[in-house]
mmCIF file of C-alpha atoms (C1' of nucleotides) in Angstrom:
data_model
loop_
_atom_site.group_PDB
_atom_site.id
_atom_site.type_symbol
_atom_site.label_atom_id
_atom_site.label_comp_id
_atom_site.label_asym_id
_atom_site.label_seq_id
_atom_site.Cartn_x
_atom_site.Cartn_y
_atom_site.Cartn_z
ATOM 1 C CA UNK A 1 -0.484 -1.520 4.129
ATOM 2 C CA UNK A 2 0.124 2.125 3.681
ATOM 3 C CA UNK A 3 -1.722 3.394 0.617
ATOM 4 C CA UNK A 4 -1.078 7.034 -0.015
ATOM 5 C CA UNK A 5 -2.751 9.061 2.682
ATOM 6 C CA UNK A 6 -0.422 7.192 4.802
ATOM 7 C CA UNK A 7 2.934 7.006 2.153
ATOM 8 C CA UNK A 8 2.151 11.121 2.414
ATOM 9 C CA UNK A 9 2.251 10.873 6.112
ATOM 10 C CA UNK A 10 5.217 9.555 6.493
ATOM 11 C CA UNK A 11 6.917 11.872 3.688
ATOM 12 C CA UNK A 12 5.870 14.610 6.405
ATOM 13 C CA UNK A 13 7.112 13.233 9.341
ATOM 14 C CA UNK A 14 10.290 12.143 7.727
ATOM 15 C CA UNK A 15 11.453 14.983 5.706
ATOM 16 C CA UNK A 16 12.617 17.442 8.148
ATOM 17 C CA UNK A 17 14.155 14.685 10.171
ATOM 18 C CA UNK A 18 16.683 13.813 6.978
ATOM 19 C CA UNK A 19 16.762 17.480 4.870
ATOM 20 C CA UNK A 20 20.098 18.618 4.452
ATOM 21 C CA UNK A 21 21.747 15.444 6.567
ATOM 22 C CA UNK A 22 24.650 13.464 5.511
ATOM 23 C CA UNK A 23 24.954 9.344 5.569
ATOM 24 C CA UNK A 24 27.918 8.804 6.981
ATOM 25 C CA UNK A 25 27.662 4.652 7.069
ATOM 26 C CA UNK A 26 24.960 2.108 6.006
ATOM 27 C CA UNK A 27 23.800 -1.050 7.068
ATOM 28 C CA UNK A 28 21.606 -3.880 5.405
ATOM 29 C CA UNK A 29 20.711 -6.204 7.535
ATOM 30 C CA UNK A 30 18.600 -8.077 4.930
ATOM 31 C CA UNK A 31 18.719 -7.174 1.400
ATOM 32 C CA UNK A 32 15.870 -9.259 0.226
ATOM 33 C CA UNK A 33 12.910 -7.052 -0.034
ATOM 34 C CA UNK A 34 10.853 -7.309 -3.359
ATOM 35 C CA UNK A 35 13.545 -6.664 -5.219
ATOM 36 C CA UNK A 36 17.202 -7.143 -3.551
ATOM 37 C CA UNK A 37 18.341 -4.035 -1.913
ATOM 38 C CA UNK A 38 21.269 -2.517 -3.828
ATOM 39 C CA UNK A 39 24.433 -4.154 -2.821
ATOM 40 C CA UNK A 40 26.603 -0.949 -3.864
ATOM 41 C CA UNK A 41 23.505 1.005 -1.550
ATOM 42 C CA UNK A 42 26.647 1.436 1.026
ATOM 43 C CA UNK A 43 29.101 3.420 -1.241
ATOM 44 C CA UNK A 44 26.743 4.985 -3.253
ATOM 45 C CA UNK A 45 25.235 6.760 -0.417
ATOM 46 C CA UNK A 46 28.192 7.532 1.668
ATOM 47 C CA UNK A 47 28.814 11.112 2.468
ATOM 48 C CA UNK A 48 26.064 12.194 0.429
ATOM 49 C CA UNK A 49 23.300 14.492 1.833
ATOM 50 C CA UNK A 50 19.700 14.303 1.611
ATOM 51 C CA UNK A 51 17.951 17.079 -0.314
ATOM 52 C CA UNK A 52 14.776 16.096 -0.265
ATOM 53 C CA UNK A 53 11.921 13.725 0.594
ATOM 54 C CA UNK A 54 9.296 13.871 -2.335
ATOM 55 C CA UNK A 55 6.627 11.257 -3.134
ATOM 56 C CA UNK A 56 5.007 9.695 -6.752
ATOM 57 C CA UNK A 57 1.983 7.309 -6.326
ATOM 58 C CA UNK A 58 3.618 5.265 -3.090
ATOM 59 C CA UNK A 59 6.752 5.737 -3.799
ATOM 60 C CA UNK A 60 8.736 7.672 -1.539
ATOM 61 C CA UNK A 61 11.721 9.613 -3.501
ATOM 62 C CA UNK A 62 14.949 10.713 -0.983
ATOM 63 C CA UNK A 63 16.753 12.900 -3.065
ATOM 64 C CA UNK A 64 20.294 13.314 -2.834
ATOM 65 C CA UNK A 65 22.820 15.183 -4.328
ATOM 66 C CA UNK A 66 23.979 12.550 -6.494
ATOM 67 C CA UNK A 67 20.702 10.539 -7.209
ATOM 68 C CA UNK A 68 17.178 9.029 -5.310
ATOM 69 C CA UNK A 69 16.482 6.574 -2.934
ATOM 70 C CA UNK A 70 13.444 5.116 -3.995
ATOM 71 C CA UNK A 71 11.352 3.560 -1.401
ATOM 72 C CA UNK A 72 8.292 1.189 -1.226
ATOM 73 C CA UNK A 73 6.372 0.534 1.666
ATOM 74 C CA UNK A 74 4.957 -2.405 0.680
ATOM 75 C CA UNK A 75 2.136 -3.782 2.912
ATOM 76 C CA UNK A 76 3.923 -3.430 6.135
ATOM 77 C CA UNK A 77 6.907 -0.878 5.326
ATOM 78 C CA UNK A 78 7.628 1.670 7.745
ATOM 79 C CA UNK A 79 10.333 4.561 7.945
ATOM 80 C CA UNK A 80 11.205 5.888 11.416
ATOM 81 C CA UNK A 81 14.463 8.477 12.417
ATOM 82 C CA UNK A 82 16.118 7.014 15.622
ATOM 83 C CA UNK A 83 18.657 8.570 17.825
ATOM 84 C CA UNK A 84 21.940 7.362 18.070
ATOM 85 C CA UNK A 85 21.877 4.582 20.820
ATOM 86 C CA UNK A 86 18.139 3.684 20.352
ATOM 87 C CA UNK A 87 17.955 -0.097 19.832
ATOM 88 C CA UNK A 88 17.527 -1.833 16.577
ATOM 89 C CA UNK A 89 13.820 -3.507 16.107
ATOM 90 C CA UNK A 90 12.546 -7.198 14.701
ATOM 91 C CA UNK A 91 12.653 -6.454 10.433
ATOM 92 C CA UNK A 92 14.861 -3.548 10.810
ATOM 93 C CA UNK A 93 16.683 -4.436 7.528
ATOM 94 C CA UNK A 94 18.137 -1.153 6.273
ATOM 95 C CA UNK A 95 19.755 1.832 8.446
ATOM 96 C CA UNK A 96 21.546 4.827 7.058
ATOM 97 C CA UNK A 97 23.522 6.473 10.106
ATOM 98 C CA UNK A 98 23.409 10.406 9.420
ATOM 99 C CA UNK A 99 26.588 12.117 10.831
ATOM 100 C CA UNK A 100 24.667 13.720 13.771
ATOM 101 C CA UNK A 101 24.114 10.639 14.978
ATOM 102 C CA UNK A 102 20.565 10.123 14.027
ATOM 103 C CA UNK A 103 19.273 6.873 12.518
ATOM 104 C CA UNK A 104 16.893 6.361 9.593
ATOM 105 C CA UNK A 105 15.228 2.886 9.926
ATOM 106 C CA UNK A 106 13.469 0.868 7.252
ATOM 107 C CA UNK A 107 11.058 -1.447 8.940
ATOM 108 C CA UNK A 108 9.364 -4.014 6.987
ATOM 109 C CA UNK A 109 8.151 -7.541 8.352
ATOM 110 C CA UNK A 110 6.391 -9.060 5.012
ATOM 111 C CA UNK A 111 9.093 -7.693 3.151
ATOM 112 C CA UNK A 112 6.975 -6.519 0.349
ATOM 113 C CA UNK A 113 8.478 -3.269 0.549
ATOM 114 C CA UNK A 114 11.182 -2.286 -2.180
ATOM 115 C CA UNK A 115 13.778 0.358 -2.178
ATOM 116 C CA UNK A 116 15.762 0.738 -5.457
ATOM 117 C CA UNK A 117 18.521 3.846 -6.344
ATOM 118 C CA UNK A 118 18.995 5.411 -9.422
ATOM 119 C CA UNK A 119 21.308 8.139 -10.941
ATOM 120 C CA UNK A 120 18.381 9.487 -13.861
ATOM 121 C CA UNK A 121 15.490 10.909 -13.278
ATOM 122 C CA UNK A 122 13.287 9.123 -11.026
ATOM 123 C CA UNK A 123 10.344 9.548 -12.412
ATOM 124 C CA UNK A 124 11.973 7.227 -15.143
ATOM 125 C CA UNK A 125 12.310 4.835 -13.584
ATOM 126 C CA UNK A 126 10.813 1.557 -14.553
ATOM 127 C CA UNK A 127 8.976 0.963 -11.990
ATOM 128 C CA UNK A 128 7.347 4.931 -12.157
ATOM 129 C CA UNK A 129 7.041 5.346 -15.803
ATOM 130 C CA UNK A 130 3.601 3.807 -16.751
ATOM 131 C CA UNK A 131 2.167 5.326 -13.487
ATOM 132 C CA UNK A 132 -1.034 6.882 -14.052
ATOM 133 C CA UNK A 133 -1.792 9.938 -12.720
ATOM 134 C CA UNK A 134 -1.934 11.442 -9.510
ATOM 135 C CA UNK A 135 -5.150 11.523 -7.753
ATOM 136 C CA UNK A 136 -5.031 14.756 -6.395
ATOM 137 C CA UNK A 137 -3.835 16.982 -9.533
ATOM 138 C CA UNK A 138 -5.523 18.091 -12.323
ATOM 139 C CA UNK A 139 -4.535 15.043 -14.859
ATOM 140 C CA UNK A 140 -6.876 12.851 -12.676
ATOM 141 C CA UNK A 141 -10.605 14.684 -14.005
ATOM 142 C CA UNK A 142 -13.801 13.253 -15.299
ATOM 143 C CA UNK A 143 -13.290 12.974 -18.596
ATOM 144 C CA UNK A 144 -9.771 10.669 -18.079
ATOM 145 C CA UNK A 145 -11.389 8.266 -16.044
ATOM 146 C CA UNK A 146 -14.859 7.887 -18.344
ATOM 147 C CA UNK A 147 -12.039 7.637 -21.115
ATOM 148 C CA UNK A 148 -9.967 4.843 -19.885
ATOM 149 C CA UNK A 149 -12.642 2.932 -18.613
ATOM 150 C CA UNK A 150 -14.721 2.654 -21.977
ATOM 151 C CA UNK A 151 -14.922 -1.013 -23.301
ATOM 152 C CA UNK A 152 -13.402 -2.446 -19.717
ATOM 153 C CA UNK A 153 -15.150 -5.357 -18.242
ATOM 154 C CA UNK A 154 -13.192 -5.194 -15.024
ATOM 155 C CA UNK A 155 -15.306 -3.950 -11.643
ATOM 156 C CA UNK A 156 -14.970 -0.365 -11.198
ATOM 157 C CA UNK A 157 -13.201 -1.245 -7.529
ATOM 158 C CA UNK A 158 -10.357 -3.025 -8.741
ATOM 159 C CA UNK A 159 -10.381 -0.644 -11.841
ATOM 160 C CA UNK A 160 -9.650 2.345 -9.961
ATOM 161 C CA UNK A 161 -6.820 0.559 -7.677
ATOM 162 C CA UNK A 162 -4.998 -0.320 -11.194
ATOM 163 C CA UNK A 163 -1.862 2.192 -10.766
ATOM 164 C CA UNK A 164 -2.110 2.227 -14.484
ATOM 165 C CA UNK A 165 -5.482 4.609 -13.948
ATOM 166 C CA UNK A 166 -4.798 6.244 -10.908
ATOM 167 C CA UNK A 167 -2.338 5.582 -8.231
ATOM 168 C CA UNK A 168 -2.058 5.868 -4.868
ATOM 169 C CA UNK A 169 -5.804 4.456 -4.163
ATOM 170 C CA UNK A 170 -5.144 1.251 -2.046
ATOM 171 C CA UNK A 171 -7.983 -1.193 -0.639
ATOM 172 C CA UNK A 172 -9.540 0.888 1.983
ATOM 173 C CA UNK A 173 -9.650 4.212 0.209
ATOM 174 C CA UNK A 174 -11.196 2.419 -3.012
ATOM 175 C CA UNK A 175 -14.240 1.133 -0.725
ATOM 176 C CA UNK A 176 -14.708 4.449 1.251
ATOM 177 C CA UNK A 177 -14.375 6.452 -2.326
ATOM 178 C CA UNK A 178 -17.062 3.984 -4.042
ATOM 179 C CA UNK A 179 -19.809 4.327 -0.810
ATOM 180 C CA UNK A 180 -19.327 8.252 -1.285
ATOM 181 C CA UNK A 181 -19.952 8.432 -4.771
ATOM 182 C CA UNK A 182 -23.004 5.767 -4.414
ATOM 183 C CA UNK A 183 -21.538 3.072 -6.949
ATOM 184 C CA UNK A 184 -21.841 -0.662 -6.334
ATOM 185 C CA UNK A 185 -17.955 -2.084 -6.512
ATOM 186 C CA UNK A 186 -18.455 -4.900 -8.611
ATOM 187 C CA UNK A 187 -20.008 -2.419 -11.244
ATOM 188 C CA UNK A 188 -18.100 -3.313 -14.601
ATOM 189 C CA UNK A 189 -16.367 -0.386 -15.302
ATOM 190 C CA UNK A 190 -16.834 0.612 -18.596
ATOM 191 C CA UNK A 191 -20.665 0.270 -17.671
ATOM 192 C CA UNK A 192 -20.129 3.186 -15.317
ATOM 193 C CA UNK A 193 -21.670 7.020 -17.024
ATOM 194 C CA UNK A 194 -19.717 10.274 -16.937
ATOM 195 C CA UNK A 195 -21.714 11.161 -14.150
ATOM 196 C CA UNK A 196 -20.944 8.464 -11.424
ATOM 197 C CA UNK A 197 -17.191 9.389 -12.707
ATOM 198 C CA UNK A 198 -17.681 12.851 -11.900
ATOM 199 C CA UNK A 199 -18.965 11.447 -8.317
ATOM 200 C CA UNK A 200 -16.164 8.991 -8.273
ATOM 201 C CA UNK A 201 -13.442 11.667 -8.913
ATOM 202 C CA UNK A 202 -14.683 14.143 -6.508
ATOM 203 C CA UNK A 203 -14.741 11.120 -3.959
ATOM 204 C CA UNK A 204 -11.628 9.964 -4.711
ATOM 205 C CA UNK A 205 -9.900 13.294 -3.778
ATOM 206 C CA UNK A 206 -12.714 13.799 -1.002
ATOM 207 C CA UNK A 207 -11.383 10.791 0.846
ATOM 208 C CA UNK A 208 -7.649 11.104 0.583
ATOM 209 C CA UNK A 209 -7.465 14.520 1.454
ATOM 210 C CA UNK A 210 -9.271 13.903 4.334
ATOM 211 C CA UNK A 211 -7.131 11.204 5.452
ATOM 212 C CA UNK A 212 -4.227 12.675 4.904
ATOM 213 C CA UNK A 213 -5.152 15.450 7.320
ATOM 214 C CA UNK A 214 -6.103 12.890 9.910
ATOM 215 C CA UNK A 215 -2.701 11.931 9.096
ATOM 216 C CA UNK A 216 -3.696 8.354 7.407
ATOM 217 C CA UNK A 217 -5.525 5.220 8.566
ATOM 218 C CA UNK A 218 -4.294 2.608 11.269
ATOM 219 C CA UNK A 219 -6.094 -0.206 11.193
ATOM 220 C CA UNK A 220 -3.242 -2.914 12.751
ATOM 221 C CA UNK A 221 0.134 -0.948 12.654
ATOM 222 C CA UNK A 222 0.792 2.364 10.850
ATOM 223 C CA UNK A 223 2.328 4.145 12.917
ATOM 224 C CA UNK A 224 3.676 7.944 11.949
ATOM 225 C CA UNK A 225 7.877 8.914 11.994
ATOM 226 C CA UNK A 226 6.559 9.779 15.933
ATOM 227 C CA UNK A 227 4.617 6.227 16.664
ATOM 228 C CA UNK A 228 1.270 7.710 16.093
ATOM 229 C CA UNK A 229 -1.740 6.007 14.721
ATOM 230 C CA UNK A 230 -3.564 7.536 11.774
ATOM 231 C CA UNK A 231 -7.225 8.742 13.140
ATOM 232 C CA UNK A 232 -8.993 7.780 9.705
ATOM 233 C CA UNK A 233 -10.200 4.608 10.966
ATOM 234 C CA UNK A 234 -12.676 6.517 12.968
ATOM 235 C CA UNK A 235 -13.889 8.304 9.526
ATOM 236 C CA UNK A 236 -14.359 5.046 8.023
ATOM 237 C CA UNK A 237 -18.010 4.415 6.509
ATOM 238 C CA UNK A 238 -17.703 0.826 5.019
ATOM 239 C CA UNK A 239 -14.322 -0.613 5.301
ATOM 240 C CA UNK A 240 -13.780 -3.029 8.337
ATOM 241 C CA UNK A 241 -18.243 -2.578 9.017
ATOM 242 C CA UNK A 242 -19.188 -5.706 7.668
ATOM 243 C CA UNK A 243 -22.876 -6.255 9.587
ATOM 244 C CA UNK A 244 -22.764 -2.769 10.814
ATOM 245 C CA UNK A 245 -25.242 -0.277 9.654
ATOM 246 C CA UNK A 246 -24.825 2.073 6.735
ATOM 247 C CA UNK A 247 -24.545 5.561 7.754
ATOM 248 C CA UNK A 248 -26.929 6.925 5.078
ATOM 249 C CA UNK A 249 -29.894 4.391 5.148
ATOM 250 C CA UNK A 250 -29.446 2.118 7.786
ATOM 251 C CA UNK A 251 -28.786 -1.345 5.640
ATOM 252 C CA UNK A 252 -26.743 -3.526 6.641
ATOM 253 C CA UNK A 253 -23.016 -3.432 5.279
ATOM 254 C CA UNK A 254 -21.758 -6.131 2.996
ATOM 255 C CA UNK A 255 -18.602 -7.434 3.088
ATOM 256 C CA UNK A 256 -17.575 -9.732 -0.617
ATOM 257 C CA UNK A 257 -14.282 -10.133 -2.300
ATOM 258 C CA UNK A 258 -13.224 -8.720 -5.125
ATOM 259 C CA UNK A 259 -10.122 -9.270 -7.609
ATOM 260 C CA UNK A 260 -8.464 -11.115 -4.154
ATOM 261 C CA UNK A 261 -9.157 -8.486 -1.798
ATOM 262 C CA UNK A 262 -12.267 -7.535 0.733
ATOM 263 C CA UNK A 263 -14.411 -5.266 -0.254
ATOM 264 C CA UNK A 264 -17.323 -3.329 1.923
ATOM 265 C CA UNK A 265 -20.493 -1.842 0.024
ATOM 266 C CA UNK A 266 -23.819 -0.704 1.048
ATOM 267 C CA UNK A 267 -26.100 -3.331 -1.366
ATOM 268 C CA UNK A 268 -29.015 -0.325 -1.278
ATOM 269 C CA UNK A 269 -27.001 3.116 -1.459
ATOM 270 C CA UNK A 270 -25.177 1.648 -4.266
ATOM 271 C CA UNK A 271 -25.906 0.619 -7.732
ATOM 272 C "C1'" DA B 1 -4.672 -5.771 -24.467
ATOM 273 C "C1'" DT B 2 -7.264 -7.515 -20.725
ATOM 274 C "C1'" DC B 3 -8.629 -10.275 -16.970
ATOM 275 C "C1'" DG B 4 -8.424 -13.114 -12.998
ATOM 276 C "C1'" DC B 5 -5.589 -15.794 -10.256
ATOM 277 C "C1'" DC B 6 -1.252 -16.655 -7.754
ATOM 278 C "C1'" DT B 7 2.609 -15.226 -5.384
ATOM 279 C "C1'" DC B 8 6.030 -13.104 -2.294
ATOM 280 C "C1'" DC B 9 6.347 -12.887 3.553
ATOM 281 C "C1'" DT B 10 5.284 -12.490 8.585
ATOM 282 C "C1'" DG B 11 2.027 -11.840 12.226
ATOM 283 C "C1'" DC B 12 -2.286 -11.956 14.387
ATOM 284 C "C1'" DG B 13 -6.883 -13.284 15.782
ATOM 285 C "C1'" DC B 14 -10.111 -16.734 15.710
ATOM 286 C "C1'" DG B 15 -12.300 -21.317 16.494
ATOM 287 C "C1'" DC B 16 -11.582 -25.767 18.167
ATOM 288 C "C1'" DT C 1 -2.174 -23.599 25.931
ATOM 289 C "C1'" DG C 2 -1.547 -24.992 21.336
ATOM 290 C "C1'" DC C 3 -2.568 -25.569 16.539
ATOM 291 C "C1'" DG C 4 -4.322 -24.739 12.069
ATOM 292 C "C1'" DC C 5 -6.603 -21.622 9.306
ATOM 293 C "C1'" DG C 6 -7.744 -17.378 7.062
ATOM 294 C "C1'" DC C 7 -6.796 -12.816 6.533
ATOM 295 C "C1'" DA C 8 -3.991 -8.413 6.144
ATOM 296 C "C1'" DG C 9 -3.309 -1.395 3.948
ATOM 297 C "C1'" DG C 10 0.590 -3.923 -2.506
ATOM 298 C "C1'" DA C 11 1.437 -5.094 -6.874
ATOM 299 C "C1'" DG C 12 4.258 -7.846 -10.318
ATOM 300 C "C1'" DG C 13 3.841 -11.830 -13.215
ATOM 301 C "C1'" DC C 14 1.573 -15.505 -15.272
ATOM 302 C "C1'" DG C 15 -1.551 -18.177 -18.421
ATOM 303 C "C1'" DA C 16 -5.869 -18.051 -20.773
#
DNA sequence: ATCGCCTCCTGCGCGC
DNA sequence: TGCGCGCAGGAGGCGA
């Protein structure tokens, strides 16, 4: 569910609730995310303190003194800091009790969520070293993207959610990015010019800045480290307006599938 | 290498 | 009210 507007957001909201804290005694409730939680997670983590909170594609990366926590939201993954006394919720599987008596929680009911620990660099790791790049630095440009895509057959909308190309641009985002920058998503990609790229990149960064200020989208339950929505959803142009109007000509939205997923288009403003 | 399909899991909204 | 179905913000892994 979260895709990186919404990972970001809950960097944010977490960070200064965890900076500078130490664990003082973990719980796993359920180990079997994606991958199995750590079963050493409880000594390795014990009287440690958390440095920081950073974030690479959706990963979220808790840095400690020793190491990172690496954490996946999955679909449905989400972080929240209790206080002491506050009562455990449904797919709570993973608590780390800070010593002033604050919780962090690791809610995640499909369990598609991940969280992994290493001692290296976490950047290293194997599930972060053939990232591609981030969309909102310089690395992600024009001429990458017309690059990379020459001689793929793939559509352009699953293209651009490959983490391989660019990370961090999930199903909604890749829908809202495409309307902006007027490109149909089934488009092959390597049939797309330099130019629509140019749109496409600008788009990209248009949309997720943007919803990361409106601190991400909520569309069934993202909630914030405070339990608050995300107000994209009411920036939304395509996504979830199947039948509605298009905000630019007046067409009716389309709704299709693409590479598994739904995807929303305007069939006139883009080609 | 690339592509498209399947899968993991739970919950919810819909139509009947 | 209940049931079955399809769908959901991710992404690894598979066979072709």
């Amino acid at each position: 569910m979260p895709e990186l507007p919404e990972v970001e957001t809950t960097r944010r909201g977490i960070e200064p609730l965890v900076r500078n804290k130490y664990v003082e005694r973990v719980l796993v409730h359920n180990a079997s995310l994606r991958w199995p939680v750590p079963s050493d997670l409880k000594t390795t983590l014990l009287s440690q303190k958390v440095c920081s909170v950073e974030r690479r594609s959706k990963y979220l990366l808790m840095n400690f003194e020793q190491g990172t926590l690496i954490i996946h939201l999955g679909m449905t993954g989400h972080l929240r800091v209790c206080r002491s006394g506050e009562e455990r919720r449904k797919h709570d599987h993973v608590e780390l009790f800070f010593t002033d008596r604050s919780i962090l929680r690791f809610n995640d009911s499909r369990r598609f969520g991940a969280i992994f620990w290493t001692n290296a660099d976490p950047l290293q790791h194997e599930r972060l070293i053939s990232l591609g790049p981030e969309p909102l630095n310089g690395l992600f440009n024009t001429d990458y993207l017309f690059r990379v895509s020459r001689g793929r057959k793939i559509a352009v909308k699953p293209f651009i959610m490959d983490a391989h190309v660019v990370v961090g641009v999930g199903n909604i985002y890749a829908s809202e990015a495409l309307f902006r920058a007027r490109i149909a998503p089934g488009r092959q990609a390597g049939q797309v010019s330099r130019k629509a790229f140019a749109l496409l990149v600008q788009s990209v960064q248009e949309v997720l800045t943007e919803a990361i200020a409106a601190g991400g989208t909520t569309i069934r339950d993202f909630m914030d480290t405070e339990g608050r929505p995300g107000y994209f959803k009411q920036e939304l142009r395509v996504y979830g307006r199947a039948g509605e109007p298009c905000t630019a000509c007046g067409s009716t939205i389309t709704q299709t599938r693409l590479g598994q997923r739904s995807t929303y288009y305007c069939p006139k403003c883009q080609r």
